[in-house]
XYZ file of C-alpha atoms in Angstrom:
614
model
C -11.898 -66.885 60.302
C -15.279 -64.688 59.876
C -13.355 -62.096 57.707
C -14.909 -61.817 54.323
C -12.752 -61.890 51.215
C -13.684 -57.857 50.576
C -12.063 -57.421 54.194
C -8.842 -59.581 53.398
C -8.246 -58.032 50.339
C -8.569 -54.685 51.519
C -6.334 -55.441 54.727
C -3.693 -56.861 52.251
C -3.898 -53.635 49.889
C -3.768 -51.373 53.045
C -0.735 -53.451 54.366
C 1.115 -52.819 51.239
C 3.422 -49.597 50.627
C 2.041 -47.533 47.665
C 4.244 -47.184 44.736
C 6.124 -43.842 44.112
C 6.506 -42.948 47.709
C 9.764 -43.785 49.825
C 9.228 -46.189 52.938
C 9.007 -44.764 56.094
C 9.525 -46.321 59.373
C 8.407 -45.414 63.191
C 9.654 -46.461 66.459
C 7.218 -48.469 68.809
C 6.630 -46.017 70.917
C 5.184 -43.578 67.959
C 2.954 -46.831 66.771
C 1.049 -47.189 70.454
C 0.766 -43.700 70.329
C -1.307 -43.703 67.215
C -3.281 -46.479 68.077
C -4.495 -44.727 71.577
C -5.539 -41.769 69.611
C -7.761 -43.591 67.482
C -8.922 -45.580 70.256
C -10.174 -42.467 72.106
C -11.699 -40.798 68.675
C -13.542 -44.255 68.113
C -14.743 -46.425 70.922
C -16.544 -48.511 69.101
C -14.426 -49.088 65.808
C -11.411 -51.098 65.029
C -9.226 -48.960 66.322
C -10.670 -49.162 69.827
C -9.841 -52.994 69.706
C -6.304 -52.202 68.838
C -6.056 -49.638 71.459
C -7.210 -52.132 74.368
C -3.736 -53.904 74.034
C -0.578 -53.076 76.077
C -0.190 -49.417 77.677
C 1.485 -46.985 75.626
C 5.250 -47.524 75.179
C 4.847 -51.543 75.468
C 4.669 -53.505 72.527
C 3.679 -57.030 71.783
C 7.201 -58.625 71.533
C 9.038 -59.521 68.379
C 6.021 -61.280 67.078
C 3.695 -59.384 65.302
C 0.973 -62.168 64.543
C -0.940 -61.636 67.912
C -1.482 -57.837 66.900
C -2.793 -59.261 63.688
C -5.155 -61.829 64.691
C -6.396 -59.023 67.249
C -6.835 -56.774 64.364
C -8.980 -59.492 62.115
C -10.910 -60.515 65.173
C -11.676 -56.857 65.564
C -12.699 -56.473 61.897
C -14.732 -59.526 62.036
C -17.231 -58.123 65.075
C -18.070 -55.346 63.333
C -21.730 -55.359 62.176
C -22.330 -54.161 58.532
C -18.822 -52.963 57.936
C -17.354 -56.295 56.791
C -16.316 -54.779 53.632
C -14.294 -51.831 55.452
C -10.614 -51.393 55.345
C -8.811 -52.108 58.606
C -6.669 -48.873 58.710
C -8.840 -46.750 56.846
C -9.019 -44.162 59.742
C -5.239 -43.930 59.585
C -3.359 -41.069 57.190
C -1.642 -43.237 54.155
C 2.029 -42.401 55.606
C 1.111 -43.780 59.250
C -0.385 -47.142 57.678
C 3.017 -47.300 55.522
C 5.172 -46.712 58.445
C 3.020 -49.156 60.807
C 3.447 -51.961 57.754
C 7.501 -51.292 57.616
C 7.504 -51.637 61.413
C 5.634 -54.803 61.705
C 7.824 -56.399 58.698
C 10.817 -55.461 60.603
C 9.754 -57.184 63.801
C 9.192 -60.175 61.640
C 12.837 -60.484 60.676
C 14.587 -59.311 63.733
C 12.448 -62.202 65.685
C 13.547 -64.343 62.947
C 17.192 -63.531 63.181
C 17.205 -63.650 67.079
C 15.472 -67.170 66.947
C 18.014 -68.739 64.917
C 20.720 -67.200 66.388
C 19.795 -68.249 69.831
C 19.368 -71.928 68.732
C 22.427 -71.987 66.941
C 24.164 -70.758 70.013
C 22.038 -73.263 71.828
C 23.226 -76.207 69.762
C 26.684 -75.042 69.841
C 26.801 -75.199 73.636
C 25.302 -78.263 73.762
C 28.016 -80.117 71.483
C 30.925 -77.979 73.344
C 29.421 -79.286 76.581
C 29.369 -82.948 75.139
C 32.698 -82.997 73.584
C 34.396 -81.185 76.648
C 32.601 -83.632 79.122
C 34.008 -86.404 77.302
C 37.576 -85.280 77.068
C 37.430 -84.288 80.993
C 35.783 -87.837 81.564
C 38.845 -89.285 79.736
C 41.382 -86.922 81.841
C 39.944 -86.700 85.045
C 37.982 -89.685 85.459
C 34.715 -89.652 87.558
C 35.733 -86.372 88.946
C 34.799 -84.397 86.028
C 31.040 -85.521 84.891
C 29.548 -82.492 82.829
C 26.167 -83.731 83.062
C 26.521 -83.428 87.251
C 27.972 -79.441 86.498
C 26.163 -76.932 88.143
C 25.377 -73.791 86.107
C 28.537 -71.802 87.310
C 30.839 -74.286 86.098
C 29.202 -74.620 82.970
C 29.389 -70.664 82.475
C 33.594 -70.802 83.491
C 33.774 -73.703 81.177
C 32.548 -71.456 78.418
C 34.453 -68.341 79.323
C 37.545 -70.578 79.272
C 36.572 -71.715 75.611
C 35.922 -68.316 74.277
C 39.302 -66.953 76.087
C 41.430 -69.674 74.178
C 39.438 -68.974 70.596
C 39.937 -65.110 71.236
C 43.744 -66.182 71.934
C 44.108 -68.011 68.700
C 42.466 -65.239 66.892
C 44.878 -62.664 68.276
C 47.737 -64.785 67.646
C 47.194 -65.710 63.932
C 46.434 -61.954 63.557
C 49.770 -60.858 65.116
C 51.884 -63.869 64.009
C 50.609 -64.856 60.529
C 53.864 -66.658 59.574
C 55.789 -69.683 60.852
C 58.417 -67.998 62.613
C 56.615 -65.857 65.214
C 58.470 -62.708 66.720
C 56.635 -63.529 69.969
C 58.685 -66.968 70.258
C 61.794 -64.141 71.460
C 60.141 -63.905 74.877
C 61.274 -66.960 76.028
C 64.663 -65.437 76.303
C 62.978 -63.189 79.559
C 62.852 -66.968 81.231
C 66.268 -68.204 80.053
C 69.654 -66.516 81.284
C 71.200 -63.961 78.910
C 73.483 -65.744 76.620
C 76.796 -64.533 75.404
C 76.239 -62.179 72.823
C 79.599 -63.942 70.951
C 78.635 -67.420 71.433
C 79.756 -69.850 68.898
C 77.411 -68.232 65.675
C 78.184 -71.044 63.125
C 76.318 -73.758 65.601
C 79.786 -75.383 66.560
C 81.035 -76.246 69.812
C 81.746 -73.611 71.996
C 85.299 -75.123 73.085
C 87.895 -73.997 70.776
C 91.410 -76.251 70.342
C 93.911 -74.327 68.652
C 95.965 -75.811 66.018
C 98.722 -73.137 65.321
C 101.165 -71.552 67.526
C 100.862 -67.774 67.467
C 103.067 -65.101 69.461
C 101.793 -62.442 71.893
C 102.474 -60.045 69.012
C 100.179 -61.947 66.286
C 97.485 -62.509 68.636
C 97.418 -58.607 70.168
C 96.146 -56.445 67.448
C 96.044 -52.834 69.039
C 96.347 -49.932 66.491
C 96.956 -46.934 67.505
C 94.473 -45.346 64.588
C 94.050 -41.419 65.027
C 91.548 -40.080 62.952
C 92.740 -36.805 63.307
C 96.181 -37.755 61.881
C 97.589 -38.830 58.551
C 96.560 -42.709 59.027
C 94.505 -44.383 56.410
C 92.181 -47.560 56.664
C 92.152 -49.414 53.654
C 89.613 -52.225 52.840
C 90.538 -55.181 50.468
C 87.459 -56.106 49.364
C 87.096 -59.912 48.108
C 84.300 -60.959 46.106
C 81.217 -62.469 47.577
C 82.284 -62.363 50.829
C 80.398 -60.159 52.812
C 82.441 -57.276 51.897
C 79.556 -54.927 50.897
C 77.786 -55.470 53.912
C 80.808 -54.581 56.251
C 82.039 -51.870 53.852
C 78.329 -49.989 54.574
C 79.039 -50.615 58.505
C 82.077 -48.541 57.961
C 80.757 -45.860 56.489
C 77.008 -45.628 58.172
C 77.447 -47.428 61.489
C 80.433 -46.129 63.085
C 80.382 -43.623 66.170
C 82.451 -40.749 64.896
C 82.995 -37.035 65.930
C 82.394 -36.344 62.443
C 80.276 -38.984 60.512
C 80.638 -39.750 57.088
C 78.009 -38.138 54.704
C 75.894 -40.650 52.646
C 73.313 -39.217 50.450
C 70.138 -40.766 49.185
C 70.799 -42.131 46.019
C 74.192 -42.382 46.062
C 76.863 -45.493 46.508
C 79.780 -43.416 47.824
C 79.869 -41.477 51.097
C 82.100 -38.489 52.236
C 84.234 -39.746 55.110
C 86.264 -36.666 56.058
C 88.687 -36.245 58.941
C 87.189 -33.748 61.408
C 87.923 -30.084 60.308
C 89.930 -31.437 57.230
C 88.834 -32.272 53.875
C 90.651 -35.374 53.816
C 89.404 -38.866 53.822
C 90.597 -41.477 56.579
C 88.868 -44.647 54.562
C 89.843 -45.998 51.466
C 87.100 -48.456 50.357
C 84.183 -48.692 47.719
C 81.492 -46.507 49.559
C 84.223 -43.797 50.114
C 86.477 -43.279 47.525
C 84.945 -45.792 44.829
C 87.104 -48.326 42.910
C 89.877 -45.817 42.804
C 92.341 -48.862 42.033
C 90.200 -50.746 39.810
C 87.428 -53.072 40.625
C 87.845 -55.430 43.505
C 91.801 -54.829 43.753
C 93.891 -57.543 45.018
C 96.983 -57.042 47.371
C 99.373 -56.693 45.009
C 97.617 -53.705 43.288
C 96.441 -52.006 46.556
C 100.223 -51.801 47.860
C 101.136 -50.120 44.719
C 98.347 -47.893 43.947
C 96.823 -46.421 47.167
C 99.716 -44.237 48.016
C 100.169 -42.768 44.330
C 96.150 -42.096 44.828
C 96.181 -40.626 47.908
C 99.349 -38.489 47.800
C 99.811 -38.416 44.208
C 99.057 -34.463 43.674
C 101.537 -33.691 46.627
C 105.298 -32.930 45.967
C 107.209 -36.019 47.611
C 109.063 -33.643 50.093
C 105.329 -32.801 51.241
C 103.826 -36.352 51.576
C 103.433 -37.003 55.201
C 104.622 -40.524 56.603
C 101.317 -42.297 56.743
C 100.618 -45.657 58.020
C 98.287 -47.751 55.960
C 96.143 -50.235 57.860
C 94.929 -52.865 55.696
C 91.484 -54.751 56.632
C 89.387 -57.655 54.652
C 87.072 -60.183 55.119
C 87.091 -63.805 54.605
C 84.606 -66.806 54.249
C 84.165 -70.310 53.769
C 85.621 -71.170 50.439
C 82.870 -73.610 49.254
C 80.140 -70.922 49.931
C 81.836 -68.360 48.569
C 82.393 -69.990 45.335
C 78.992 -71.135 45.065
C 77.997 -67.581 45.732
C 80.113 -66.532 43.086
C 78.626 -69.033 40.748
C 75.165 -67.341 41.150
C 76.413 -64.243 40.714
C 77.989 -65.188 37.477
C 74.655 -66.957 36.459
C 73.034 -63.545 36.955
C 75.431 -61.580 34.432
C 78.108 -60.856 36.433
C 81.660 -60.387 34.702
C 83.974 -57.916 36.651
C 85.351 -56.994 33.256
C 86.435 -53.471 35.005
C 89.190 -55.515 37.116
C 92.511 -54.132 35.905
C 94.647 -56.756 37.657
C 97.362 -54.906 37.241
C 100.817 -56.303 38.260
C 104.558 -54.998 38.156
C 103.096 -52.198 36.306
C 100.836 -53.959 33.706
C 97.805 -55.807 33.289
C 98.261 -59.531 31.969
C 97.403 -60.641 28.300
C 94.856 -62.627 27.220
C 97.578 -65.491 26.641
C 98.209 -65.105 30.359
C 94.501 -64.899 31.267
C 92.032 -66.739 28.985
C 88.239 -65.680 29.422
C 86.119 -68.553 30.061
C 83.373 -67.197 27.914
C 82.977 -65.921 24.388
C 79.866 -63.639 24.834
C 79.151 -60.394 26.769
C 78.960 -62.502 29.997
C 78.272 -65.844 31.520
C 74.929 -65.663 32.713
C 72.989 -68.857 32.924
C 76.154 -71.321 32.926
C 75.477 -74.308 34.863
C 77.912 -75.547 37.876
C 79.750 -78.123 36.035
C 80.673 -75.605 33.089
C 81.864 -73.415 35.651
C 83.955 -75.597 37.271
C 85.302 -76.938 34.170
C 87.140 -73.717 33.043
C 90.633 -74.080 34.151
C 91.453 -70.166 33.370
C 87.821 -69.329 36.254
C 89.373 -66.756 38.495
C 86.857 -68.064 41.113
C 89.329 -71.264 42.142
C 91.476 -70.040 44.861
C 90.347 -66.637 45.020
C 91.162 -65.433 48.025
C 94.630 -66.722 48.489
C 95.125 -64.977 44.727
C 93.679 -61.627 46.142
C 95.710 -61.838 49.485
C 99.266 -62.924 48.117
C 102.088 -60.910 46.492
C 101.731 -61.786 42.595
C 105.223 -60.462 42.211
C 106.741 -63.307 44.059
C 105.267 -65.688 41.214
C 105.743 -63.776 38.137
C 102.311 -62.226 38.092
C 99.987 -64.123 35.801
C 102.836 -65.832 33.785
C 102.681 -69.342 34.797
C 105.779 -70.465 33.243
C 107.947 -68.659 35.514
C 107.989 -71.404 37.865
C 106.488 -75.023 38.151
C 102.452 -75.178 39.559
C 103.770 -77.070 43.123
C 106.044 -74.302 43.826
C 103.970 -71.413 42.375
C 100.861 -72.640 44.962
C 103.412 -73.050 48.050
C 104.495 -69.391 47.858
C 101.423 -68.075 47.040
C 99.794 -69.445 50.089
C 102.842 -68.461 52.517
C 102.281 -64.983 50.922
C 98.730 -64.887 51.600
C 99.208 -66.406 55.316
C 101.803 -63.593 55.821
C 100.062 -61.111 54.746
C 96.824 -61.958 56.508
C 98.739 -62.236 59.944
C 100.430 -58.988 59.728
C 97.146 -56.933 58.448
C 95.814 -54.623 60.948
C 92.498 -56.603 60.895
C 90.628 -59.494 59.449
C 86.979 -60.872 60.039
C 85.069 -64.020 58.979
C 81.350 -63.982 57.160
C 80.519 -66.867 59.622
C 81.777 -64.662 62.819
C 79.781 -61.122 62.416
C 79.480 -60.338 66.389
C 83.057 -61.637 66.661
C 84.317 -59.645 63.887
C 82.481 -56.339 65.000
C 84.297 -57.257 68.305
C 87.665 -57.622 67.169
C 87.485 -54.427 64.913
C 86.245 -52.402 67.965
C 88.997 -53.508 70.265
C 91.765 -53.329 67.460
C 91.061 -49.502 66.200
C 89.356 -48.313 69.514
C 85.959 -47.506 67.374
C 82.639 -48.692 68.441
C 79.475 -49.526 66.046
C 76.051 -48.146 66.492
C 74.144 -50.895 66.361
C 75.358 -54.723 66.229
C 76.099 -56.976 63.532
C 73.506 -59.586 62.333
C 74.194 -63.109 60.938
C 72.774 -64.318 58.138
C 72.720 -67.892 58.031
C 70.798 -67.937 54.786
C 72.160 -66.844 51.855
C 72.026 -67.661 48.171
C 74.824 -69.997 48.563
C 73.006 -71.788 51.252
C 69.918 -72.127 48.908
C 72.295 -74.226 46.407
C 71.645 -78.285 46.834
C 75.134 -80.059 45.933
C 75.878 -83.688 46.624
C 78.837 -85.143 48.103
C 81.001 -85.520 45.092
C 80.562 -82.113 44.042
C 81.443 -80.665 47.287
C 84.630 -82.347 47.291
C 85.497 -81.001 43.539
C 84.814 -77.912 44.683
C 87.337 -78.367 48.047
C 89.863 -79.560 45.272
C 89.522 -76.726 43.043
C 89.873 -74.294 46.175
C 92.529 -76.317 48.039
C 94.680 -73.226 48.629
C 91.663 -71.366 49.999
C 90.595 -74.202 52.349
C 93.860 -74.326 53.881
C 94.057 -70.743 54.046
C 90.751 -70.357 55.842
C 91.539 -72.919 58.323
C 94.655 -70.969 59.316
C 92.476 -67.785 59.443
C 89.968 -68.923 61.210
C 92.379 -70.561 63.872
C 93.949 -67.283 64.280
C 90.903 -65.003 64.726
C 89.242 -67.360 67.059
C 92.628 -67.413 68.888
C 92.844 -63.691 68.632
C 89.064 -63.589 70.129
C 89.867 -65.341 72.894
C 93.262 -63.563 73.724
C 91.216 -60.425 73.546
C 88.327 -61.571 76.015
C 90.654 -62.922 78.429
C 92.671 -59.807 78.399
C 89.519 -57.516 78.742
C 88.377 -59.997 81.923
C 92.008 -59.307 83.432
C 91.495 -55.616 82.795
C 87.906 -55.850 84.208
C 89.127 -57.744 87.543
C 91.790 -55.522 88.175
C 89.391 -52.610 88.000
C 87.297 -54.532 90.544
C 90.586 -54.724 92.834
C 91.571 -51.047 92.328
C 88.206 -50.017 93.116
C 87.855 -52.071 96.297
C 91.286 -50.749 97.576
C 90.016 -47.373 96.921
C 86.782 -48.055 98.745
C 88.857 -49.629 101.637
C 90.865 -46.728 101.651
C 88.219 -44.208 101.835
C 86.765 -46.153 104.614
C 89.941 -45.770 106.706
C 90.163 -42.220 106.005
C 86.686 -41.516 107.128
C 87.462 -43.602 110.157
C 90.233 -41.647 110.958
C 88.966 -38.554 110.546
C 85.924 -39.712 112.853
C 88.517 -40.818 115.483
C 90.242 -37.532 115.037
C 86.709 -35.445 115.747
C 85.923 -37.445 118.678
C 89.453 -36.564 119.989
C 88.953 -32.920 119.133
C 85.629 -32.815 120.924
C 87.576 -34.306 124.145
C 90.218 -31.684 124.014
C 87.595 -28.825 123.779
C 85.526 -30.899 126.899
C 88.943 -30.627 128.770
C 89.919 -27.221 128.238
C 86.146 -26.401 129.413
C 86.694 -28.014 132.778
C 90.224 -26.218 133.086
C 88.867 -23.287 135.060
C 87.715 -25.272 137.756
C 91.087 -27.083 138.229
C 92.755 -23.605 138.730
C 90.264 -22.437 141.449
C 91.357 -25.826 143.351
C 94.590 -25.197 142.817
C 94.781 -21.477 144.237
C 92.256 -22.875 147.490
C 95.173 -25.357 148.072
C 98.130 -22.641 147.602
C 96.359 -20.579 150.082
C 96.116 -23.349 152.593
C 99.628 -23.740 152.414
C 100.577 -20.285 152.865
C 98.263 -20.267 155.983
C 99.560 -23.137 157.454
C 103.461 -21.960 156.979
C 102.622 -18.636 158.772
C 101.404 -20.518 161.332
C 104.468 -22.842 161.556
C 106.998 -19.522 161.669
C 104.772 -17.816 164.503
C 105.068 -20.956 166.384
C 108.399 -21.265 165.904
C 108.931 -17.855 167.070
C 107.126 -18.365 170.454
C 109.482 -21.256 171.030
C 112.636 -19.548 170.631
C 111.680 -16.678 172.761
C 111.207 -19.241 175.492
C 114.029 -20.931 175.169
C 116.429 -17.829 175.885
C 116.222 -18.176 179.481
C 118.036 -21.179 179.154
C 121.556 -21.151 180.367
C 124.136 -19.553 178.274
C 126.107 -22.511 177.786
C 123.737 -24.637 176.128
C 121.998 -21.380 174.316
C 123.567 -21.959 171.298
C 123.306 -25.941 171.337
C 119.557 -25.608 172.116
C 119.202 -23.072 169.487
C 120.837 -25.417 167.145
C 118.894 -28.291 168.262
C 115.274 -26.445 168.083
C 116.169 -25.081 164.647
C 116.947 -28.467 163.583
C 113.816 -29.685 164.858
C 111.815 -26.941 163.454
C 113.003 -27.204 160.168
C 112.692 -31.164 160.192
C 108.984 -30.721 161.179
C 108.276 -27.896 158.736
C 109.571 -29.925 155.810
C 108.060 -33.010 156.894
C 104.549 -31.196 157.183
C 105.172 -29.439 153.792
C 105.705 -32.780 152.194
C 102.715 -34.511 153.717
C 100.878 -31.569 152.229
C 102.354 -31.586 148.823
C 101.326 -35.303 149.196
C 97.878 -34.864 149.755
C 98.052 -32.402 146.992
């Protein structure tokens, strides 16, 4: 280049921003205007050569190297001004702005070039990959090399759409269980909401024979009266969830009042300050922590009506309800609960008016609680109340001497307890199963004629299900709870038979209602048909009445005609009689009689013919 070192150094100094001043930028349009003004002021200077570029408002592009080369060439062509600065005629601020603008153009062009080449390489690689896939799938029909431009654009659009859908799906459904998968329910028919909830066979084969009275549970519960629902809460059977449903999820005229931060709710009858529910979340543990059948039957009447005189106590009906659970799952759940520090020391275990002694009911641990105990130690304790807990809490302990094991042999004691638990369970107003939440809700609604606001949820994943046990341990747990296993089998059979019976009855009632509706619609149809016929007949009668005046006119004309005919006949008969007077006297009488008879006969014949014509 012909530019001297002085000119180059001066150019470098002018392109660098001075210290202490903020950097400024300008737009291409303002830069072009500055160059044009310089070209007009000094046509023979460097600015003139710069101004000979594109017109105003048109830049050289993203690359500023041609503009710099033109400036350098213009500087080299100057005679005697080799060491003159390139932009000496420009103010300092404008020179700085031009320098920043050119530097930004260089960065923008570099970024655009890199982006363009990266997209081109990506598209080329995608084209080859998709071409290989299509060639393997469709064979000679899909050759990417022979695709036209439209097919390439369509293919690229499909790929971008797929990538966008994947990104959106990952954003909406980050987990493995995506809620959008439930959309497949719209394509499949609506299943029965009361299908088998334990994933077993939908067809149920009963094992026990129950009467119609045992299956039909319809309680005439009047919330405005004096009846009371008593909830027997067995540990680790899902009773806490069901108890919350009773106070928070039932459609009532006066719902229970539940305050934030308080476990108990106020469940009063409409217009009364008296509760209709005796449970943990309404009255608390009034009869002791997790009171059993023996405690509740002797405690609830005294707690509810204890302050009243015996004469003023109403005749109440106490409707007992409870929830049962699979014995193995319930046992494991109780063990995990005890591991976390649960003791249930507040349980009274009152039987026959007194609690058990320490000899009758020893403790399985020596400290404050039994937290952290292993499963083997939990199963090895012979006094563990977790063994056959459901049978013990549902039976009448007074029949076996309460907790005194020396009253009768163990085998006889177990038999009495099991039969008592079965009898009490069968005669309860209602009982549900934890493994059948929706069926439990259905039977409760049909039994008490009370509807829940939201449906029950079946939780198949619990703390007990997370415990992995082998077959040997499961057999031992079943052996420790053999009475509960038999009671649960009995309860499940009775529960499912009641459910089937109520469903069949509901279907029969629905069929009967449909038949009655058809009969009603048929009667309405016949009634409307007869009404339409009667209206048609009334219209015909009105039309006939409108035609009656014409008939009367015709009758009057006919009567006038008959009268005229009769007058003519009488005149003719009188003329004949005068002509016959000249006859002989002897034949006068006979002739007269003959003429009279002839005239009368003729007149009668004529009148008959006229009447016939009429």
